[in-house]
Short mmCIF file of C-alpha atoms and ligand atoms in Angstrom, two decimals:
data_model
loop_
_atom_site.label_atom_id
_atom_site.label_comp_id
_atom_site.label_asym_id
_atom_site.label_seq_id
_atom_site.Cartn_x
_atom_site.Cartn_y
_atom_site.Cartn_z
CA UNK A 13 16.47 -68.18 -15.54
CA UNK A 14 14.08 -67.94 -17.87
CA UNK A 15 12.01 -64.50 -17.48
CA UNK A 16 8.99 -62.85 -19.42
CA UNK A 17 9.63 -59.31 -19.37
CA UNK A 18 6.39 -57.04 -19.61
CA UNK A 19 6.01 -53.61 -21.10
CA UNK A 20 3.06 -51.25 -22.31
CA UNK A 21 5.04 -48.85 -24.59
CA UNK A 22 5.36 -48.82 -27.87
CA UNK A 23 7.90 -46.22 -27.91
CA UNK A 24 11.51 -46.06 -26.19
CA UNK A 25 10.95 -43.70 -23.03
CA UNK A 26 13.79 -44.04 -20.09
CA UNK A 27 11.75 -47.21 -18.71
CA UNK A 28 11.99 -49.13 -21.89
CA UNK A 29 15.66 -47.62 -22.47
CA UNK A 30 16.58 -49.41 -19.01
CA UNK A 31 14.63 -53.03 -19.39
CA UNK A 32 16.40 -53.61 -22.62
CA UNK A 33 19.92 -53.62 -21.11
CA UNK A 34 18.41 -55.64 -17.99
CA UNK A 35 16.91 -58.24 -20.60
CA UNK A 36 20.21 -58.07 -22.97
CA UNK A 37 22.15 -61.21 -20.36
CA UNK A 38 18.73 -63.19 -20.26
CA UNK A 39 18.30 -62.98 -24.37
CA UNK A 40 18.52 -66.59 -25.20
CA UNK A 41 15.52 -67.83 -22.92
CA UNK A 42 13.67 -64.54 -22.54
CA UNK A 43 10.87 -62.81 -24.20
CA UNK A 44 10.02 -59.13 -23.92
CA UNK A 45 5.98 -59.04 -24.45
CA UNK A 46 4.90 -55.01 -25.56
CA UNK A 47 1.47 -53.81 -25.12
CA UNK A 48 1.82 -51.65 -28.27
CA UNK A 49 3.34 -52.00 -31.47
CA UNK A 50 6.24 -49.03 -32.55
CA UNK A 51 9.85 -47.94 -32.55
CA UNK A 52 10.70 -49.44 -29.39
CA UNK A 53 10.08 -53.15 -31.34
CA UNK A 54 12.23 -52.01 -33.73
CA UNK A 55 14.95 -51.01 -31.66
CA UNK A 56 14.93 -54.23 -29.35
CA UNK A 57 14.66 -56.34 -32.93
CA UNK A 58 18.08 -54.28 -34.06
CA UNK A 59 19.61 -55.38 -30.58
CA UNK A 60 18.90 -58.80 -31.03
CA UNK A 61 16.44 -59.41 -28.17
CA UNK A 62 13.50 -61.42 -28.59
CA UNK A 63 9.99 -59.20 -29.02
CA UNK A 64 6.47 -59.90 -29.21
CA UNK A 65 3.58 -57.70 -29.46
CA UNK A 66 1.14 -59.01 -27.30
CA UNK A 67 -1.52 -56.51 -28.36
CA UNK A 68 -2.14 -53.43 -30.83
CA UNK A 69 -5.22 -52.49 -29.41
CA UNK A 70 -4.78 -48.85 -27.40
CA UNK A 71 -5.03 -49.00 -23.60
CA UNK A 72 -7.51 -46.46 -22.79
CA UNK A 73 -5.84 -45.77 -19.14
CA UNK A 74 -4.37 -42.55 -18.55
CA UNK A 75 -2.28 -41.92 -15.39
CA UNK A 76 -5.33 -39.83 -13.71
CA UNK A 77 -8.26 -42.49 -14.38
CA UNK A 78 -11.06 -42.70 -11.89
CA UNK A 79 -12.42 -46.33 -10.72
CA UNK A 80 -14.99 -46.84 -12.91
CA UNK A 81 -12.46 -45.96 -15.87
CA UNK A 82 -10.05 -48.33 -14.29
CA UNK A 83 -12.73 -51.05 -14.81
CA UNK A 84 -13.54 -50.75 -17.63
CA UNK A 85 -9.42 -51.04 -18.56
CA UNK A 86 -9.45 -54.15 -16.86
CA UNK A 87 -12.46 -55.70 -19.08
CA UNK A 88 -11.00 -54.23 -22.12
CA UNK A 89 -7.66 -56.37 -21.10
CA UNK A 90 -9.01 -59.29 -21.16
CA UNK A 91 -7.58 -60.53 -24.60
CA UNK A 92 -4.34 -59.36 -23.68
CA UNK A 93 -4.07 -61.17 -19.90
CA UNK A 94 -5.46 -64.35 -21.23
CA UNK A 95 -2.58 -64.35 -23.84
CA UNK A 96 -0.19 -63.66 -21.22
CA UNK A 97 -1.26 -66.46 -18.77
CA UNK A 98 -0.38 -68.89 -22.07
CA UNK A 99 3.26 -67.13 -22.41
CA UNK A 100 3.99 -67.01 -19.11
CA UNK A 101 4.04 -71.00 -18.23
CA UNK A 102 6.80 -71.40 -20.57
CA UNK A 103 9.10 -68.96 -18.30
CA UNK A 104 10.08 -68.98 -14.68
CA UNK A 105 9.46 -65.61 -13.24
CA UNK A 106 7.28 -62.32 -14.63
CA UNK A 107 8.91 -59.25 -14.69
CA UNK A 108 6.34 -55.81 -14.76
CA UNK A 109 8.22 -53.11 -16.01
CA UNK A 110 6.24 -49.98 -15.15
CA UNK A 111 1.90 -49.91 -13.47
CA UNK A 112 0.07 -51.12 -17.08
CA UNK A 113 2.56 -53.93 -16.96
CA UNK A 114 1.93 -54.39 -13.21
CA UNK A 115 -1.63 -54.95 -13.94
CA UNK A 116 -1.33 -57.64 -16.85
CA UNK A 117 1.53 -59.16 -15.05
CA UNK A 118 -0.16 -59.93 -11.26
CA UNK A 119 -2.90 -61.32 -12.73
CA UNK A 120 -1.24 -63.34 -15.37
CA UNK A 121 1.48 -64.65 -11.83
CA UNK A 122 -1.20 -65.34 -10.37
CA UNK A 123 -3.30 -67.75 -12.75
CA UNK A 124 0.18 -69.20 -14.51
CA UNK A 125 1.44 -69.61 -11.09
CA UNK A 126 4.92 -67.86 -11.67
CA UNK A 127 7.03 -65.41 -9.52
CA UNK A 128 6.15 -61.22 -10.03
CA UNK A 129 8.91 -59.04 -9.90
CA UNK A 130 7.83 -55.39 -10.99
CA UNK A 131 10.40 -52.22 -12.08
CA UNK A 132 8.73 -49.47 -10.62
CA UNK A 133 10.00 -46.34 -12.49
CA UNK A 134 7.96 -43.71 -11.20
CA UNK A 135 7.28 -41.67 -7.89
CA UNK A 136 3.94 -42.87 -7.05
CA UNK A 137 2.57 -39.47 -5.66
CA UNK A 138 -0.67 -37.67 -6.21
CA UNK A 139 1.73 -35.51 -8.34
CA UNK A 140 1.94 -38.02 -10.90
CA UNK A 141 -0.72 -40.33 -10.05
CA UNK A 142 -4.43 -40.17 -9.44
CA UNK A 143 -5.66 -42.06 -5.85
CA UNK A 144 -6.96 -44.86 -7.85
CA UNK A 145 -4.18 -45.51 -9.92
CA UNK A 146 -1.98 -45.34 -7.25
CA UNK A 147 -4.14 -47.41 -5.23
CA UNK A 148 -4.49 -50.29 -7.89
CA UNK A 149 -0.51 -50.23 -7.67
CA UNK A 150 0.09 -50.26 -4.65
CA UNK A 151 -2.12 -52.94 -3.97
CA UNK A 152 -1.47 -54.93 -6.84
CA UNK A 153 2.37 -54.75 -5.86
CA UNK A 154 1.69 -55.57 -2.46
CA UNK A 155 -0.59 -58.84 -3.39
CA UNK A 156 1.36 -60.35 -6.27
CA UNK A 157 4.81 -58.74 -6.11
CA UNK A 158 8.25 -61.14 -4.47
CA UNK A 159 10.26 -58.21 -5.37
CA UNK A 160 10.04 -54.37 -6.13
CA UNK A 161 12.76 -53.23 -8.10
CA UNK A 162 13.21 -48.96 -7.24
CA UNK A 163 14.50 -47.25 -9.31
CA UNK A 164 15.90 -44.78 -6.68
CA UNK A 165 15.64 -44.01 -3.11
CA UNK A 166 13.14 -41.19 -4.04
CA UNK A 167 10.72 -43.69 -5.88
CA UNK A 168 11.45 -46.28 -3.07
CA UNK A 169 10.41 -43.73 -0.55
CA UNK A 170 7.45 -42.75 -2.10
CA UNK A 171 6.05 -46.13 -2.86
CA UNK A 172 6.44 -46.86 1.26
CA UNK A 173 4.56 -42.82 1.90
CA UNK A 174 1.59 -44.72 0.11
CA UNK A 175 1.36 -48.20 1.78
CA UNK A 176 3.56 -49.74 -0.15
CA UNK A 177 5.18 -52.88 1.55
CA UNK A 178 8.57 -52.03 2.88
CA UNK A 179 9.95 -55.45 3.00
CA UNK A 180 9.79 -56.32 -0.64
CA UNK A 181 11.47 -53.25 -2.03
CA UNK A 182 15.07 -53.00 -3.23
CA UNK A 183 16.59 -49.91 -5.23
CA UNK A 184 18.72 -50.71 -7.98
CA UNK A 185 19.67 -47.57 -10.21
CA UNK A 186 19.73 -47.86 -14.13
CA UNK A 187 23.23 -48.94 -15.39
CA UNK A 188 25.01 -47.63 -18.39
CA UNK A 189 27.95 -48.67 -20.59
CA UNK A 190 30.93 -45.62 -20.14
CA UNK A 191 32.46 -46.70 -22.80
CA UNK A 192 29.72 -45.78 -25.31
CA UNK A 193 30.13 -42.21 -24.18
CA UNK A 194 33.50 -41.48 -24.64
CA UNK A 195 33.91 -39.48 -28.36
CA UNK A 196 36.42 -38.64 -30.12
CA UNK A 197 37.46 -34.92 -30.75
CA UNK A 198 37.32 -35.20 -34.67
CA UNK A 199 33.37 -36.40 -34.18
CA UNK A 200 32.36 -33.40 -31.69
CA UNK A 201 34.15 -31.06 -34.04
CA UNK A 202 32.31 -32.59 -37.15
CA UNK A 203 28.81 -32.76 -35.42
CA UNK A 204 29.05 -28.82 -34.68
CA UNK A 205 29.29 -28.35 -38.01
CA UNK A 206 26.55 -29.99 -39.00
CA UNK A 207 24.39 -28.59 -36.43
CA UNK A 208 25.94 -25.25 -37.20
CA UNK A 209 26.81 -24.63 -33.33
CA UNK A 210 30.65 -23.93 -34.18
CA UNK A 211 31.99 -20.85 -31.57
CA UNK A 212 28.61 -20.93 -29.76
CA UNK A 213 28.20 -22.07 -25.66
CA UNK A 214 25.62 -25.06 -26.46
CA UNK A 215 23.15 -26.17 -23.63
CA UNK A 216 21.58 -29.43 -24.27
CA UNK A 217 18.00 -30.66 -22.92
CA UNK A 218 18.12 -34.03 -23.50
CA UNK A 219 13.94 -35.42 -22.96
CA UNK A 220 10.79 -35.87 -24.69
CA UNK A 221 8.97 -32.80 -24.84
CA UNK A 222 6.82 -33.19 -21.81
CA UNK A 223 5.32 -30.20 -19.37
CA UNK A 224 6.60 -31.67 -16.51
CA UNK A 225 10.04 -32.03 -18.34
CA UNK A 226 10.34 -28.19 -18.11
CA UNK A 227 11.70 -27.73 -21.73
CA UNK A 228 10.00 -24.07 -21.44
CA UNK A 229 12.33 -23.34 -17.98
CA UNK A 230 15.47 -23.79 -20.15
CA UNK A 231 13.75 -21.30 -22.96
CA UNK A 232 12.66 -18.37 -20.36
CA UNK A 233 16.51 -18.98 -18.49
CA UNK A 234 17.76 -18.61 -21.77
CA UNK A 235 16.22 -14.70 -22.22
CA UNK A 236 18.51 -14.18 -19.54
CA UNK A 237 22.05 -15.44 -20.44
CA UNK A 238 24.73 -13.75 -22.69
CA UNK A 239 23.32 -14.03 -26.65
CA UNK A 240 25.89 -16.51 -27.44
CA UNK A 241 24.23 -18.94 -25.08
CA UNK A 242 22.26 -21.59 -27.94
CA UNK A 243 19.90 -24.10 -26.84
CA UNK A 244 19.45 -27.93 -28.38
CA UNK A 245 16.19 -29.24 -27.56
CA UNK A 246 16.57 -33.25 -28.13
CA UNK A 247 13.66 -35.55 -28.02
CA UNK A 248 9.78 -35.65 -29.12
CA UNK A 249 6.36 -35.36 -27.74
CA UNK A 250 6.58 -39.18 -27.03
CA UNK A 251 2.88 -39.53 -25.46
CA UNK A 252 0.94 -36.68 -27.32
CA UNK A 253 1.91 -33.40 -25.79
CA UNK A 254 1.36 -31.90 -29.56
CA UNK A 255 -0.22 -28.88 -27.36
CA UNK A 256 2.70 -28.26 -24.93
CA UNK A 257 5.14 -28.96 -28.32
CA UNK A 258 3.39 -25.79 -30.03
CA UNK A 259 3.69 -24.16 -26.61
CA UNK A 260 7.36 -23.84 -26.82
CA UNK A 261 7.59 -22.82 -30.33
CA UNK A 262 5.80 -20.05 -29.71
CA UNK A 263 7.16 -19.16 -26.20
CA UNK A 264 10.87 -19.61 -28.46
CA UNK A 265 9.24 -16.76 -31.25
CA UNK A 266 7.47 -14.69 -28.09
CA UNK A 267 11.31 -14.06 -26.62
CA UNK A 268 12.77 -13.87 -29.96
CA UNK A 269 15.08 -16.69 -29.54
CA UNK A 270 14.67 -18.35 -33.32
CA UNK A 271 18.28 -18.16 -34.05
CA UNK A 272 18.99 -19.77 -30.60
CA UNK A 273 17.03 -22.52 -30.24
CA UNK A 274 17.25 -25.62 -32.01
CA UNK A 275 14.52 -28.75 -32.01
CA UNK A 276 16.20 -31.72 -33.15
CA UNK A 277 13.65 -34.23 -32.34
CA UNK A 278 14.03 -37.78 -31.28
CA UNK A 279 17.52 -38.95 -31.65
CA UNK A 280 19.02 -42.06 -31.14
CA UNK A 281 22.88 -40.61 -31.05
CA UNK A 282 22.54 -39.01 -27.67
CA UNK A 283 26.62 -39.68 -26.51
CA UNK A 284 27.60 -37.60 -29.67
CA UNK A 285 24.86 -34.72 -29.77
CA UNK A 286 26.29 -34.53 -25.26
CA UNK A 287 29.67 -34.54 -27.00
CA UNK A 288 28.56 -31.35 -28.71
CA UNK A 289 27.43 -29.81 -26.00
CA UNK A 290 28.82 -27.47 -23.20
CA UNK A 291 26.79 -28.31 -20.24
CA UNK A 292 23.54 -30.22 -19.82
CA UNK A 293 20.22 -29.27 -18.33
CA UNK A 294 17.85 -30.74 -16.44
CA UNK A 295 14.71 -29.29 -15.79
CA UNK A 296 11.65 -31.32 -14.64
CA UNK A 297 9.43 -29.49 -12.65
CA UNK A 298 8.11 -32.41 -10.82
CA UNK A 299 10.34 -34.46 -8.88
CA UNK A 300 12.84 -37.14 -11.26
CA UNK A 301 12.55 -40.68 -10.13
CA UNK A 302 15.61 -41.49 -11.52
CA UNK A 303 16.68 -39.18 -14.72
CA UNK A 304 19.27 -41.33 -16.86
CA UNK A 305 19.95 -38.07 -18.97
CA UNK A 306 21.87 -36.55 -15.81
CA UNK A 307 24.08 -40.09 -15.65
CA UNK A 308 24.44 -39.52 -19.06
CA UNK A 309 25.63 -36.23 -19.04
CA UNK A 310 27.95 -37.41 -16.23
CA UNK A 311 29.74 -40.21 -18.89
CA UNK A 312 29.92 -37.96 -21.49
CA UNK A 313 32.56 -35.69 -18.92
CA UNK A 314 29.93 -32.53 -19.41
CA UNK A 315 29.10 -30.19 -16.49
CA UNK A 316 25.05 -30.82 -15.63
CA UNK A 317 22.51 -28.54 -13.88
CA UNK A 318 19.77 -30.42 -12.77
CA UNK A 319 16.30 -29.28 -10.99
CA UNK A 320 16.85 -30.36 -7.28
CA UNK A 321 14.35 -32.67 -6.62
CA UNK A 322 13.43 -37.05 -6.80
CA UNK A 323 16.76 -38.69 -7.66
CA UNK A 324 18.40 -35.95 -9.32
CA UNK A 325 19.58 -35.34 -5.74
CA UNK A 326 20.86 -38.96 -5.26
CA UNK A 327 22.75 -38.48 -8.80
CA UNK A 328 24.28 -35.32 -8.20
CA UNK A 329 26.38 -33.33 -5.18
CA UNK A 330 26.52 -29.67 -5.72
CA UNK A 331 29.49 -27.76 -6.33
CA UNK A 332 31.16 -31.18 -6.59
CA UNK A 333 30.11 -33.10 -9.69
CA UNK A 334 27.63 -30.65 -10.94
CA UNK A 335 25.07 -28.23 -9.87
CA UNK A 336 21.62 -28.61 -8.59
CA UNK A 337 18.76 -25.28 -8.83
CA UNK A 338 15.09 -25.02 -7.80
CA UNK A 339 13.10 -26.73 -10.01
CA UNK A 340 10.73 -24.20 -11.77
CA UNK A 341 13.27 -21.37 -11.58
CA UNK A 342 14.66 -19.79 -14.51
CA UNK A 343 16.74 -16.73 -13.07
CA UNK A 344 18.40 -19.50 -10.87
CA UNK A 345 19.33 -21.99 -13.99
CA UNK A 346 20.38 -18.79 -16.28
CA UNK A 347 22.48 -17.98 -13.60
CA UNK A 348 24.43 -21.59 -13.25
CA UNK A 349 24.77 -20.99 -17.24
CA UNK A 350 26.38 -17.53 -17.04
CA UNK A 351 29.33 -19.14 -14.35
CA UNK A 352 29.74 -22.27 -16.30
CA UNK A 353 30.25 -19.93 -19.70
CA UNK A 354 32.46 -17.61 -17.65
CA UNK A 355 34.24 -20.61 -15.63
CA UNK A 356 35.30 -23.36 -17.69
CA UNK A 357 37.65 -24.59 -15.47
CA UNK A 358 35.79 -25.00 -12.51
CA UNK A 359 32.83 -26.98 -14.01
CA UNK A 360 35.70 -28.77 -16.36
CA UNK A 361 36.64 -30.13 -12.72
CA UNK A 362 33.25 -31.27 -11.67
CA UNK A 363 32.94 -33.01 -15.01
CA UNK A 364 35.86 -34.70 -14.56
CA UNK A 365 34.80 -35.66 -11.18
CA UNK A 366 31.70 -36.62 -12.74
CA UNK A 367 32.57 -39.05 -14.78
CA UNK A 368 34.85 -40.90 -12.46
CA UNK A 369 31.74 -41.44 -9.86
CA UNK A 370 28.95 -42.39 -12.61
CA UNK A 371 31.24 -44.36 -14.02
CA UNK A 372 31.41 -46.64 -10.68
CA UNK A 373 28.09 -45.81 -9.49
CA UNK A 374 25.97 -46.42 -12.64
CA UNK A 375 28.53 -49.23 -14.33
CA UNK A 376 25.73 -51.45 -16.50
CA UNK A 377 27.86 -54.83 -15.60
CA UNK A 378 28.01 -54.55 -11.68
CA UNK A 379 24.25 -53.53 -11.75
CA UNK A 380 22.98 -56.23 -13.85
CA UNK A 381 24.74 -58.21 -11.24
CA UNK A 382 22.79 -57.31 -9.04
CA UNK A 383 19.50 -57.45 -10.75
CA UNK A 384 20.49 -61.33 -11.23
CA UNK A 385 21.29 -61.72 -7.74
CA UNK A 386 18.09 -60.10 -6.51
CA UNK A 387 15.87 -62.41 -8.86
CA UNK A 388 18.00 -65.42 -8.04
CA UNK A 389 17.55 -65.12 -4.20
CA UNK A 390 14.26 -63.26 -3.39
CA UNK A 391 12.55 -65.60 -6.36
CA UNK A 392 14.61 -68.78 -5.35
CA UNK A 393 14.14 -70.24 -8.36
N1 UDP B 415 16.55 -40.08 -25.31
C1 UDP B 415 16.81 -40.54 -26.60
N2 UDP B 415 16.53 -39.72 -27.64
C2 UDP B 415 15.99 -38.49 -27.49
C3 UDP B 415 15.72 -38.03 -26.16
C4 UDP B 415 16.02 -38.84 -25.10
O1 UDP B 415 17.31 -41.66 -26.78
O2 UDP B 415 15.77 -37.82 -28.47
C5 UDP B 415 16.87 -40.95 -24.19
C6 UDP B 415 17.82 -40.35 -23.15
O3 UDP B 415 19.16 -40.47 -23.60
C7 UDP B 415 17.50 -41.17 -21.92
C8 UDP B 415 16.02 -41.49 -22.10
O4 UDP B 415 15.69 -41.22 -23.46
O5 UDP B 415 18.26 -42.36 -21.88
C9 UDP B 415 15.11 -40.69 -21.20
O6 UDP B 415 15.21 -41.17 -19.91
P1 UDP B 415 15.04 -40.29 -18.62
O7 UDP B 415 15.21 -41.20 -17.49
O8 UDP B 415 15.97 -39.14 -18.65
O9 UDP B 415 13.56 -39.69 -18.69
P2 UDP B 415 12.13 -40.36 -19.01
O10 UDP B 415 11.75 -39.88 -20.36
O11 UDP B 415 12.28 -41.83 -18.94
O12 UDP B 415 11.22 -39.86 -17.93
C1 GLC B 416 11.12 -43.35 -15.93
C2 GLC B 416 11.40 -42.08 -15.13
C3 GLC B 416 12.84 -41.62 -15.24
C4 GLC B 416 13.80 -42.79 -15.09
C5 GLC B 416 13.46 -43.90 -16.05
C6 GLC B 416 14.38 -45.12 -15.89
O1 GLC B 416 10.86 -43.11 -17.26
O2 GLC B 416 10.54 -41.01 -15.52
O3 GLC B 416 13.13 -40.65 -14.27
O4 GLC B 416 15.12 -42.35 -15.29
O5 GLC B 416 12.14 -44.33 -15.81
O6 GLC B 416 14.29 -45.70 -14.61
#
């Protein structure tokens, strides 16, 4: 099967994270087309998959955009949809990862003629979306798409809530390697060091710095655990949230919490910097569709707290493989911190149990099984 894989970032956010392993069987007859130049290239070059950037001109579409906005998008694509229509007769089937690719990719299936299959990645509610953009996906989806690939039950759900076709929609959750996140004790022991967080309880947030990622709910539910409770902060403002970024610095200085508080920025070593940690929080204040850094957590064998919401709730069972807290609620979080600094034990258990069900659940080989399977037979090609 030859596919064209479609993608508007320029930088490696969970979406892009997830097609590359999908495209990694497929990477002697596919290409993966990018609607902006950037590290993401450069990461897909060092794994060996075939990359072309279709276009480096900025698409001015933002995820609130009116109609008239969202036309003059579409006019502004031209370029870029005409160059896709050329690719796309030399490959069987499109594939849309995420709504900019949806909107390139329908029209290109429609005019080359080949097969749509589109990732969705998001919960398409009027929390994340505005009514036009959700309407141009919907509809887009329903018109053009053989197959809808969920993410999770929560994303599936909410792309049925707002007339999205029911009968073309499959979930299939993000898959993962386990091995990659087993470390050794020597490596934790040395990265500590490094990060100077030897003898301390270490909560990582593992995200780019996002409002809705709720970086500022670990900082306030940090004011409220035991001073040897340090924070790592891993990940950047990946899609210009410089203002929320400066936020949090000064909310950190505000509380006093300098000296407990770390940004690290974007990393690419996230197995070893979870290694280092002591338990793993997840805080998005809007509902997860999917949230690999909870699945991650899970593989690395560390207790996770993660706001109770999207799929979060379809990763994680409370009290039995980690903990889930109202999303938005700091007392609640510092509180989960406090037992799992006072009860190592107990939450050494859940991890335990953690690992064993991601490891099943989430296993990279049996779900790009099923990927295969689902383009083979609802494609029939
Ligand atoms: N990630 C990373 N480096 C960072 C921060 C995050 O590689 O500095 C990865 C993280 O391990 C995860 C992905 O980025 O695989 C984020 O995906 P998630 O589904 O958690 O959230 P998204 O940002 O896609 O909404
Ligand atoms: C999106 C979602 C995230 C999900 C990822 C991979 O970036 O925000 O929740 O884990 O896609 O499906």
């Amino acid at each position: 099967m030859r596919i064209l894989f479609l993608d508007q970032s320029g930088k490696p956010g969970g979406a892009e994270l997830c097609l590359m392993d999908i495209a990694k069987p497929y990477s002697d007859r596919s290409l993966i087309g990018l609607f902006a130049d950037g590290s993401f290239k450069d990461l897909l070059q060092q794994n060996h998959l075939p990359v072309e950037v279709l276009t480096t001109q900025k698409i001015k579409v933002s995820k609130e955009s009116n109609f008239s906005q969202g036309f003059k998008s579409l006019r502004q694509l031209l370029p870029l949809i005409t160059k896709v229509i050329k690719r796309a007769r030399k490959y069987d089937l499109i594939y849309a990862n995420t709504q900019k690719a949806l909107v390139v990719g329908s029209i290109a299936s429609f005019f080359a003629r080949r097969p749509l299959v589109y990732h969705l990645h998001d919960i398409l509610s009027k929390e994340h979306f505005s009514q036009t953009n959700l309407r141009i996906a919907i509809n887009l989806a329903n018109r053009f798409a053989s197959l809808v690939i969920a993410n999770s039950q929560a994303s599936q759900i909410a792309f049925i809530k707002a007339g999205g076709n029911p009968d073309i929609i499959e979930i299939v959750y993000n898959g993962f390697e386990p091995k990659l996140y087993q470390k050794s004790e020597s490596d934790i022991k040395q990265l500590k060091q490094q990060l100077e967080l030897e003898g301390k309880f270490v909560v990582g947030h593992f995200s780019r710095l996002a409002p809705w990622k709720g970086q500022h709910i670990l900082i306030a539910a940090l004011a409220q655990c035991p001073p040897d409770v340090t924070a790592i902060l891993v990940g950047d403002a990946l899609f210009g949230e410089q203002d929320y970024v400066k936020k949090l610095h000064q909310q950190v200085a505000e509380l006093g919490l300098e000296n407990r508080v770390k940004f690290l920025g974007f990393r690419s070593n996230i197995p070893q910097l979870m290694a280092a940690c002591d338990l793993i929080a997840h805080t998005s204040t809007a509902p997860e569709p999917f949230g690999r850094v909870i699945v991650e957590a899970m593989l690395c064998r560390k207790p996770v707290v993660a706001a109770k919401a999207g799929g979060a709730m379809e990763l994680v069972e409370h009290g039995m493989n980690g903990f889930l807290v109202t999303p938005g609620e700091p007392q609640e979080l510092a509180q989960v911190i406090t037992t799992c600094l006072q009860e190592p034990e107990i939450t050494a258990t859940m991890a335990s149990n953690a690992r064993n069900t991601a490891s099943q659940r989430f296993d990279m080989t049996t779900i790009n099984q099923q990927i295969n399977l689902l383009l083979s037979e609802k494609v029939n090609i």
